[in-house]
Structures are given as structure tokens and as C-alpha cells.
Amino acid sequence: MAKVKVIAEIANAHLGDPARLTELIIAAADSGADGVKFQWFKYDSIATPDFIHYQVYTDLYIDKSGWADALKLAKGLGLEVWVDIYDEWGAQVLAELEGLVDGMKLATTVIQSDTLVQALKRFEKPILIGVGGWFEEEIDKQLPYIKDNFKGPIILMHGFQGYPTRTEDSNLSRLAYFKQRYQLEVGFADHEDADNQMAIDLPVYAYLLGAGIIEKHITINRSGKGTDYYSALEPNEFKVMVDKLRRAEMVFGSLEIKEAERKYLEDSSLKIVARKGISPGEMITSEKIMYKRSSVPNAFIAQNASERFPLISKSGIPVNTPITPDMVKEPKVCIVVICRLKSTRLRQKALLPINGVPSIERCLMNCLAVPNCDQVVLATSDLPEDQPLTNFTLDNKVQIVTGDPIDVAKRMLKAAEESNADIVVRVTGDDPCISPEMLAFLIDHHINSGADFTHAKKSTMGTVGDVITVEALRRLSQLLQHSENLTYTEYLSFYFMNNPTLFKVNSIGFPDPWVFPDWRLTLDEAKDLELFEKIFKALDVGKRPLYFEELRSFLLNNPDLIDINGGIKVKWLDDTSLINKLNEATKFL
């Protein structure tokens, strides 16, 4: 809430005496008011001679030159100047002294005066509108007219105008009600009996209930009575009220969390601590952390856990160590497409065109379409026969890495290190229909599980890959260095699946609409190429990704196409002796 504006209402306490007016203005400034408010009228403009207070108005009259001097004094003391306009004479004085006036007010008793509204509408200044005593339907009727005629800010001033106002008639709840109903700022014009302590406290309550402006009468000596003395505070009382309002501002504060409050919370709150020793590059998930109090100033607090983790450790974190932002980072994901040109069944199949675009390029385009991937790498061998593959950078969007022709794990690790990846997705270059949707699904589940290896339980052949945490891949590579046989690193998943005590495996079930066990969408033989050519040509897929949803819809509408390569079997899956050999060879004792 903004600072409350305190306006000292001088009204008619000057008794028509310019010297007393000067004394009141100085007293208002000394009491800490932000501004003063005067009532401008002339006896024969505001009333007819038969009116009961006509002589009082005559006695209270100060001419234009007197008001000009008063305004100059107020401005010189740093006070804002606000004026109540009651008649056409006041509007004329305002026109001549406009440059010294900060805001206007239409009192409750005159807001229905179309004449005054029309006289004041040319002044683009803030205007206070007195609404005390008016029913909502009456305000609803008059307020649109006022809004249509005033360009400056409009503030609704609540406050009963009786002198003095009984405490029980204050109805401060209407402040918030008016603010909500009319979507305008509100203020409080207080007329509580000045001899009552509530005369000082009510404005504080009003501020805390939403009043942005407090209007309060001031007088030099209340015991002297005079005009408008009932609810007027003497200068020392006025200062007490202002001091209380300023303290209320401080207590009310703002929506911001104070630095001291936040520091206490951070110093005393539970911090995130390593439950176990964490290796460099390891995924830190909820089961690997615990919450304890700690004096490490910038350690993550417990409230951050669900928002910030999982994260990757940048270095080793010992058990029971508070985890700080400099120890971790967001995981960087890299899709590594493993590809060589050594195929004997379909020579150089990765280079064969599918509707005019090489098969490997289609695979790479689909990988580039995965939204939660930071880098795509084509990892081939460093043999001369595989060099044609190094040209597939796709306008430098794909990074090329060459390496060991036999050890796939070693080649993948090199790709991960050269791309600074924390997580790698293994994709084979045989899959021109690799699914961006499914890879994204697997990556999300892998990160949230903190697994070493994530794979799909059931899938559509040629649409998915495996997700591996690089730290786990590094551990596997070290184990393989001590292995006598690297023949089976092409079957990388077996090493993770067959060593559950060494690696955490995450087996994911895909949604049913993604699983078609009878579909063969991998490129290994001539019939596979024939199927892909028909698919990509019929869908008119040029140099763009092919998402699985589009492919699925097409094949469901053209089921006969699946028969083209439906009779081809994956030989190693049906070779029991090979499976047994793989299971045995990929276990670490």
C-alpha cells in the first residue's frame, strides 16, 4: 500500500482572518501534514441573504488576493494545496490560481451540482468526491456523470459530515466496500469528537482498511471554539496522529518479503543435504537428499526441492553435505545417433534416399525436433569407409563425433564429453521414423526418476531409443576396460539390464496408442526401404520431421502397408543361443 496522504483540513478555522489562516498553514506544516485544504466560497454566491448562515459566510469571507498569499505560503512550506469548491465564485478563483493548486474536492453536499461539475471539468487535477451518507444507487447514478467529465484521478471520500460524528457512525468497513465496488481509490474524512482519543486513532484504522488519503480538521486552540472546532485537532494532537499514521505505514509494509525476514528464514529453515555420497555427474533426486538445519548460508532450502530438483552434481558431494547452487546444474541432454556404413544386407543404407532425403538425415531431423534436447550428435567411426557420414551436420545443427569403430560405449562417451552432456539418448541410425514425442517422454521420465538407464518396456520397433546418465555410462566404460570381450557393446542395453546392483534401471510403459508390436519401422532390408518410400511419398514429407502421431494415423488408415515388411524378423531376438550368450557376456561379477 502506498504512503498515506495526510491533508490538514483548515476549512473555516481561520474565522475570516488572514493572519489566523497563516498561523494554521504553518501549524499544519509543523505537524507533518502532506497538504492543506481550504474551502472557497463567497457569501452571495453560495447562499441567498435569507439563509440562516448567510452572515457567518460573510464573516468567513477571504478575498482572492488573501487566498493567493495563503497558497504561496503553503507551497513554500512544501505542502500540497487542495480546495473545496462550493460555488461559481470558488471555481473562478481556482481558474486564476490553478497553478498553485494540486487537487480539488466536491463535498458530499454538492456532488449533485451539475453546474459545479461543468465548471470544474476543465481542470485536469485529482478530485476528491465526498460520498458519506449517499446510498449506493445514488452514487451509481451520479458517479458515471462525474467520471465522464473529469480526466484526472477520482478518489471517493468516505466520512459522515455531522459535527461531531459518533464513533459508532464511522462505518469504516465501507472503505474496502467502495474500493471493490467502484474500483477507485478511497479516502477518509474524519469528524470524530476531537476530545475523544478515537479522533487520533480512527484515521489510523481507516488507513489500515484501505484509505489512501486522510482528511482531518486542524485548529490552533479548540477551547476557543469558533467555526469547525468540534472535530479539529490542535497542532500537537495532529502531530501525534501523523506519527501514528507513519508507524502504521511502517507496520503495514508491502507484499515484499523483507531482507531481514528472509535471512532469518534462510538461516533457520531446513536445508537440502546429501543423504548419500554423490558422484560427479550423478543425478540428484528426492531419494538422494534429506533435510537438516545448517549454517551454510546459500544452501538450498527445503521449499526449493520440488521446484529445483532433479539436478546434476558438478562435483563429488560427500554424505551429509548441504547442497549449494554452485554444486549443481541443470542436466544437459544430448541425443547420440550411432551410425556406420558397414551393413551387408542393405549396403550403405544410411545414405539411401527416402523420398529424396537420405535415411540418416531423416533420423537426424526427427532427433532435432525433440523439445527437451540440447544437442544432437552423429557418432560414427574414425574409419575411412564411414567418412561420408561426417557431412551430415544439417547446417551445423548436428555435431559430428568420430571414434572407436567397435566399442559403442566408448564412442558414446566421447560424444557426451565433447558435447558437455549429462544425459545421452542412444538412437540408432537405422531409424528414419524415430519418434520425437517418445524420446521426449523417455527423457522426462529418466530425469525425474534419477535412473542410470531408462528404456521402454514395449514399443514400436524403430521409434525409440535408450536414455543413459553419462556418469553411469562412464562407470560402464571403466568396467568394460577391464573386460576381455568388447564384441557385444553394440548391445549396450544388456550391460545395464543385467547388472541391477550396479545400475538403476527405469522401465517405462508407453501409452497404448504408441505401442504397435507388429509394426517394423527400422531400415535393414530392401522391403523396409520400400515401406518407408511409400510412407514418406504418400505423406509428401520433404525436409521436415515426421511425428509419430501423423505416421500412426496414416498407417492405421492404410494397414496393408505394414504387410510389405511384415514377414521380416529380427534375427537376434529369435536366436535363443545368442540371447543367452549376450546375457552371460554382459554380466559383471
JSON list of C-alpha atoms in Angstrom, two decimals, residues 50 82 108 127 166 173 204 242 320 365 370 377 408 419 445 463 467 549:
[
{"chain": "A", "resi": 50, "resn": "ASP", "atom": "CA", "xyz": [-32.36, 34.76, 3.89]},
{"chain": "A", "resi": 82, "resn": "TRP", "atom": "CA", "xyz": [-6.36, 21.14, -2.02]},
{"chain": "A", "resi": 108, "resn": "THR", "atom": "CA", "xyz": [-20.88, 15.32, -0.12]},
{"chain": "A", "resi": 127, "resn": "ILE", "atom": "CA", "xyz": [-10.60, 15.27, -7.40]},
{"chain": "A", "resi": 166, "resn": "ARG", "atom": "CA", "xyz": [-20.39, 9.47, 16.78]},
{"chain": "A", "resi": 173, "resn": "SER", "atom": "CA", "xyz": [-15.99, -1.16, 6.51]},
{"chain": "A", "resi": 204, "resn": "VAL", "atom": "CA", "xyz": [-5.04, 5.00, 11.57]},
{"chain": "A", "resi": 242, "resn": "VAL", "atom": "CA", "xyz": [0.54, 11.86, 11.83]},
{"chain": "A", "resi": 320, "resn": "ASN", "atom": "CA", "xyz": [25.60, -35.06, 4.97]},
{"chain": "A", "resi": 365, "resn": "MET", "atom": "CA", "xyz": [15.76, -34.25, -38.39]},
{"chain": "A", "resi": 370, "resn": "VAL", "atom": "CA", "xyz": [12.81, -33.34, -29.61]},
{"chain": "A", "resi": 377, "resn": "VAL", "atom": "CA", "xyz": [25.39, -35.76, -32.23]},
{"chain": "A", "resi": 408, "resn": "VAL", "atom": "CA", "xyz": [30.00, -48.28, -28.92]},
{"chain": "A", "resi": 419, "resn": "SER", "atom": "CA", "xyz": [29.02, -32.01, -26.17]},
{"chain": "A", "resi": 445, "resn": "HIS", "atom": "CA", "xyz": [10.84, -39.86, -17.02]},
{"chain": "A", "resi": 463, "resn": "THR", "atom": "CA", "xyz": [10.65, -45.35, -32.89]},
{"chain": "A", "resi": 467, "resn": "VAL", "atom": "CA", "xyz": [18.32, -42.82, -22.12]},
{"chain": "A", "resi": 549, "resn": "GLU", "atom": "CA", "xyz": [1.01, -39.11, -34.48]}
]
